[in-house]
Amino acid sequence: MRVFVAGGAGYIGSIVTQRLLDAGHQVTVYDSLVKGHRQAVPLEAQFVLGDILDRPTLDAALGAEPYDAIIHFAAFIEAGLSMQQPGTFFRNNVAGSMTLIEAAAAHGVKKLVFSSSAGVYASKDTPLVEDDPIGPVSVYGHTKRMIEETLVWYHRIHGLRFAALRYFNAAGATPPVRGEAHHPETHLIPLVLQVALNQRPRVLIFGDDYPTSDGTCIRDYIHVLDLSAAHILALRALDEYPVLICNLGNGAGYSVKEVIDTARQITGHSIPAKVVDRRRGDGPVLVADASRAKALLGWVPQIPELRDIIASSWAWHQAHPKGYDSDEQGDK
Ligand code: NAD
Ligand code: UFG
């Protein structure tokens, strides 16, 4: 297949791009580099520097060759920040996605895989299934839901087949080459590992008064390679199912304190932690029931243990203590 990967210079998109190439697909990465890294893009992929809000540049890129599918990762991702700057998130994640979807329809692209999020759900103590109540607690989560709903209409009107993959917490790396390097970093696991690298004095725990076993938020961490596999399976499954909405998680929840403790064991560092106020936009518990992805995509996570997920991240962070360097080349 010829696959157009919007946001393919980012953390998840660059790793999915490498897996697509490994599976024999042709890939064009389209990314503005507002957050991504040119070095993360595999050398065998074509690269187009462009914004999804820029319709003429999108048209030129999508018109250059016939694409079988689009995988759409391009978005701003910080739920907490979306509660301070809602307009930035509505513009990039909603207006940007709508521009991309409209261009996809105009260029006759038949399949689209969308990076949705566990952030679309209301928090629940037991694993979430796809039909559980929608109830985003952040603008970020709401932007993802708005695009899921938009895609339903493009399916009805233009026959666009789509998969909305609701990732839970993406984590882990593919050392030595690719890993998580967000600027600024807001995700728990990389922040904890930066403390272990002595780049930060301590990790802040955002609230210990949640209704959970130890009072800190519980999340379901899923290895980025397992996420990658699900995208490739979804591209194929769209031949059979025109609309797929699937959770991607391991079904096991870990509290913030448990993540920090696991990282202490792996790194051998004491990782000092300090409890501070809650962060706006966080729900107490988000854990996936991924039965649907397993049944419809044939998806089986290969790296389900939190320990292994954090260990892969740690290997990457040790190899790249400053994240991506400008002299690195994208390659296996
Ligand atoms: P990332 O920030 O590493 O990657 C996003 C990429 O999109 C970056 O390369 C950025 O430059 C690009 N981009 C952003 N806005 C753009 C625009 N307007 N035009 C062109 N390119 C643009 O993020 P990530 O962690 O790889 O997440 C990828 C996707 O997965 C996002 O849509 C995110 O919402 C979703 N998601 C991530 C997680 C997670 O835990 N990381 C969980 C659920 C969903
Ligand atoms: N946390 C801290 N301290 C930190 C950073 C995070 O205590 O310094 C806590 C958060 O409050 C949260 C948990 O650690 O309870 C995980 O936070 P992350 O920022 O790592 O991830 P989020 O759960 O906020 O969000 C991530 C992605 C979203 C996605 C969501 C799905 O960023 O795109 O997972 O669950 F929607």
mmCIF file of N, CA and C and ligand atoms in Angstrom, residues 77-79 117-119 140 167-170 186-189 191 203-207 210 217-219 221 256 279 282-283 286, ligand 2:
data_model
loop_
_atom_site.group_PDB
_atom_site.id
_atom_site.type_symbol
_atom_site.label_atom_id
_atom_site.label_comp_id
_atom_site.label_asym_id
_atom_site.label_seq_id
_atom_site.Cartn_x
_atom_site.Cartn_y
_atom_site.Cartn_z
ATOM 1 N N ILE A 77 -0.950 17.098 21.991
ATOM 2 C CA ILE A 77 -1.298 15.898 22.766
ATOM 3 C C ILE A 77 -1.469 16.102 24.266
ATOM 4 N N GLU A 78 -1.200 17.304 24.774
ATOM 5 C CA GLU A 78 -1.158 17.453 26.236
ATOM 6 C C GLU A 78 -2.529 17.824 26.783
ATOM 7 N N ALA A 79 -3.146 16.856 27.467
ATOM 8 C CA ALA A 79 -4.488 17.088 28.013
ATOM 9 C C ALA A 79 -4.477 18.270 28.988
ATOM 10 N N SER A 117 -8.204 8.536 21.377
ATOM 11 C CA SER A 117 -7.609 8.518 22.714
ATOM 12 C C SER A 117 -8.586 8.004 23.753
ATOM 13 N N ALA A 118 -8.028 7.430 24.805
ATOM 14 C CA ALA A 118 -8.822 7.090 25.987
ATOM 15 C C ALA A 118 -9.441 8.335 26.590
ATOM 16 N N GLY A 119 -8.889 9.496 26.224
ATOM 17 C CA GLY A 119 -9.393 10.761 26.741
ATOM 18 C C GLY A 119 -10.817 11.074 26.298
ATOM 19 N N TYR A 140 -8.671 18.443 25.092
ATOM 20 C CA TYR A 140 -7.952 17.505 24.228
ATOM 21 C C TYR A 140 -8.835 16.292 23.903
ATOM 22 N N TYR A 167 -6.065 5.015 21.782
ATOM 23 C CA TYR A 167 -4.898 4.573 22.542
ATOM 24 C C TYR A 167 -5.097 4.947 24.000
ATOM 25 N N PHE A 168 -4.618 4.084 24.869
ATOM 26 C CA PHE A 168 -4.483 4.455 26.261
ATOM 27 C C PHE A 168 -3.087 5.086 26.383
ATOM 28 N N ASN A 169 -2.277 4.822 27.363
ATOM 29 C CA ASN A 169 -1.054 5.616 27.489
ATOM 30 C C ASN A 169 0.109 4.979 26.735
ATOM 31 N N ALA A 170 0.454 5.585 25.616
ATOM 32 C CA ALA A 170 1.568 5.082 24.809
ATOM 33 C C ALA A 170 2.861 5.233 25.599
ATOM 34 N N THR A 186 5.783 16.149 28.960
ATOM 35 C CA THR A 186 4.729 16.194 29.988
ATOM 36 C C THR A 186 4.340 14.798 30.443
ATOM 37 N N HIS A 187 4.798 13.762 29.743
ATOM 38 C CA HIS A 187 4.368 12.393 30.069
ATOM 39 C C HIS A 187 5.153 11.824 31.244
ATOM 40 N N LEU A 188 4.440 11.025 32.024
ATOM 41 C CA LEU A 188 4.998 10.555 33.289
ATOM 42 C C LEU A 188 6.293 9.746 33.114
ATOM 43 N N ILE A 189 6.274 8.732 32.255
ATOM 44 C CA ILE A 189 7.436 7.824 32.212
ATOM 45 C C ILE A 189 8.713 8.551 31.763
ATOM 46 N N LEU A 191 9.428 11.655 32.072
ATOM 47 C CA LEU A 191 9.823 12.594 33.140
ATOM 48 C C LEU A 191 10.508 11.848 34.282
ATOM 49 N N VAL A 203 10.409 14.028 40.566
ATOM 50 C CA VAL A 203 9.183 13.968 39.764
ATOM 51 C C VAL A 203 8.041 14.486 40.624
ATOM 52 N N LEU A 204 7.139 15.225 40.004
ATOM 53 C CA LEU A 204 5.971 15.742 40.725
ATOM 54 C C LEU A 204 4.814 14.776 40.526
ATOM 55 N N ILE A 205 4.145 14.429 41.618
ATOM 56 C CA ILE A 205 2.951 13.577 41.536
ATOM 57 C C ILE A 205 1.744 14.501 41.592
ATOM 58 N N PHE A 206 0.954 14.492 40.517
ATOM 59 C CA PHE A 206 -0.179 15.422 40.429
ATOM 60 C C PHE A 206 -1.387 14.873 41.183
ATOM 61 N N GLY A 207 -1.358 15.022 42.489
ATOM 62 C CA GLY A 207 -2.500 14.662 43.323
ATOM 63 C C GLY A 207 -2.412 13.256 43.883
ATOM 64 N N TYR A 210 -7.024 11.102 44.871
ATOM 65 C CA TYR A 210 -8.007 10.512 43.953
ATOM 66 C C TYR A 210 -8.612 9.263 44.599
ATOM 67 N N CYS A 217 -3.442 8.718 40.269
ATOM 68 C CA CYS A 217 -4.214 8.306 39.079
ATOM 69 C C CYS A 217 -3.709 6.983 38.515
ATOM 70 N N ILE A 218 -4.642 6.229 37.981
ATOM 71 C CA ILE A 218 -4.318 4.923 37.394
ATOM 72 C C ILE A 218 -4.466 5.006 35.877
ATOM 73 N N ARG A 219 -3.446 4.497 35.181
ATOM 74 C CA ARG A 219 -3.447 4.499 33.719
ATOM 75 C C ARG A 219 -3.017 3.122 33.203
ATOM 76 N N TYR A 221 -0.718 1.453 30.454
ATOM 77 C CA TYR A 221 0.429 1.778 29.595
ATOM 78 C C TYR A 221 0.601 0.702 28.527
ATOM 79 N N VAL A 256 0.313 6.199 39.532
ATOM 80 C CA VAL A 256 1.522 7.014 39.335
ATOM 81 C C VAL A 256 2.626 6.514 40.271
ATOM 82 N N ARG A 279 -3.588 17.938 38.459
ATOM 83 C CA ARG A 279 -3.486 18.650 37.185
ATOM 84 C C ARG A 279 -4.888 18.683 36.567
ATOM 85 N N ASP A 282 -7.278 15.676 34.262
ATOM 86 C CA ASP A 282 -6.955 14.269 34.558
ATOM 87 C C ASP A 282 -8.155 13.575 35.200
ATOM 88 N N GLY A 283 -8.511 12.406 34.709
ATOM 89 C CA GLY A 283 -9.512 11.581 35.373
ATOM 90 C C GLY A 283 -8.792 10.571 36.253
ATOM 91 N N LEU A 286 -8.187 5.237 33.984
ATOM 92 C CA LEU A 286 -8.449 4.945 32.568
ATOM 93 C C LEU A 286 -7.742 3.638 32.222
HETATM 94 N N1 UFG B 2 1.586 12.648 36.058
HETATM 95 C C1 UFG B 2 2.184 13.053 37.243
HETATM 96 N N2 UFG B 2 3.310 13.809 37.151
HETATM 97 C C2 UFG B 2 3.858 14.184 35.967
HETATM 98 C C3 UFG B 2 3.239 13.774 34.764
HETATM 99 C C4 UFG B 2 2.092 13.008 34.855
HETATM 100 O O1 UFG B 2 1.723 12.738 38.323
HETATM 101 O O2 UFG B 2 4.880 14.892 35.970
HETATM 102 C C5 UFG B 2 0.388 11.806 36.133
HETATM 103 C C6 UFG B 2 -0.810 12.442 35.468
HETATM 104 O O3 UFG B 2 -1.498 13.250 36.382
HETATM 105 C C7 UFG B 2 -1.596 11.203 35.032
HETATM 106 C C8 UFG B 2 -0.519 10.144 34.785
HETATM 107 O O4 UFG B 2 0.645 10.613 35.439
HETATM 108 O O5 UFG B 2 -2.393 10.778 36.082
HETATM 109 C C9 UFG B 2 -0.217 9.988 33.312
HETATM 110 O O6 UFG B 2 0.004 11.276 32.767
HETATM 111 P P1 UFG B 2 0.629 11.507 31.323
HETATM 112 O O7 UFG B 2 0.793 12.979 31.150
HETATM 113 O O8 UFG B 2 1.824 10.633 31.150
HETATM 114 O O9 UFG B 2 -0.484 10.939 30.348
HETATM 115 P P2 UFG B 2 -2.043 11.274 30.285
HETATM 116 O O10 UFG B 2 -2.779 10.131 30.936
HETATM 117 O O11 UFG B 2 -2.345 12.635 30.773
HETATM 118 O O12 UFG B 2 -2.315 11.329 28.742
HETATM 119 C C10 UFG B 2 -1.808 10.356 27.819
HETATM 120 C C11 UFG B 2 -1.673 11.025 26.459
HETATM 121 C C12 UFG B 2 -3.011 11.393 25.907
HETATM 122 C C13 UFG B 2 -3.953 10.215 25.978
HETATM 123 C C14 UFG B 2 -3.986 9.609 27.360
HETATM 124 C C15 UFG B 2 -4.822 8.360 27.344
HETATM 125 O O13 UFG B 2 -0.890 12.220 26.557
HETATM 126 O O14 UFG B 2 -2.830 11.781 24.571
HETATM 127 O O15 UFG B 2 -2.675 9.267 27.766
HETATM 128 O O16 UFG B 2 -4.983 7.845 28.656
HETATM 129 F F1 UFG B 2 -5.187 10.604 25.641
#
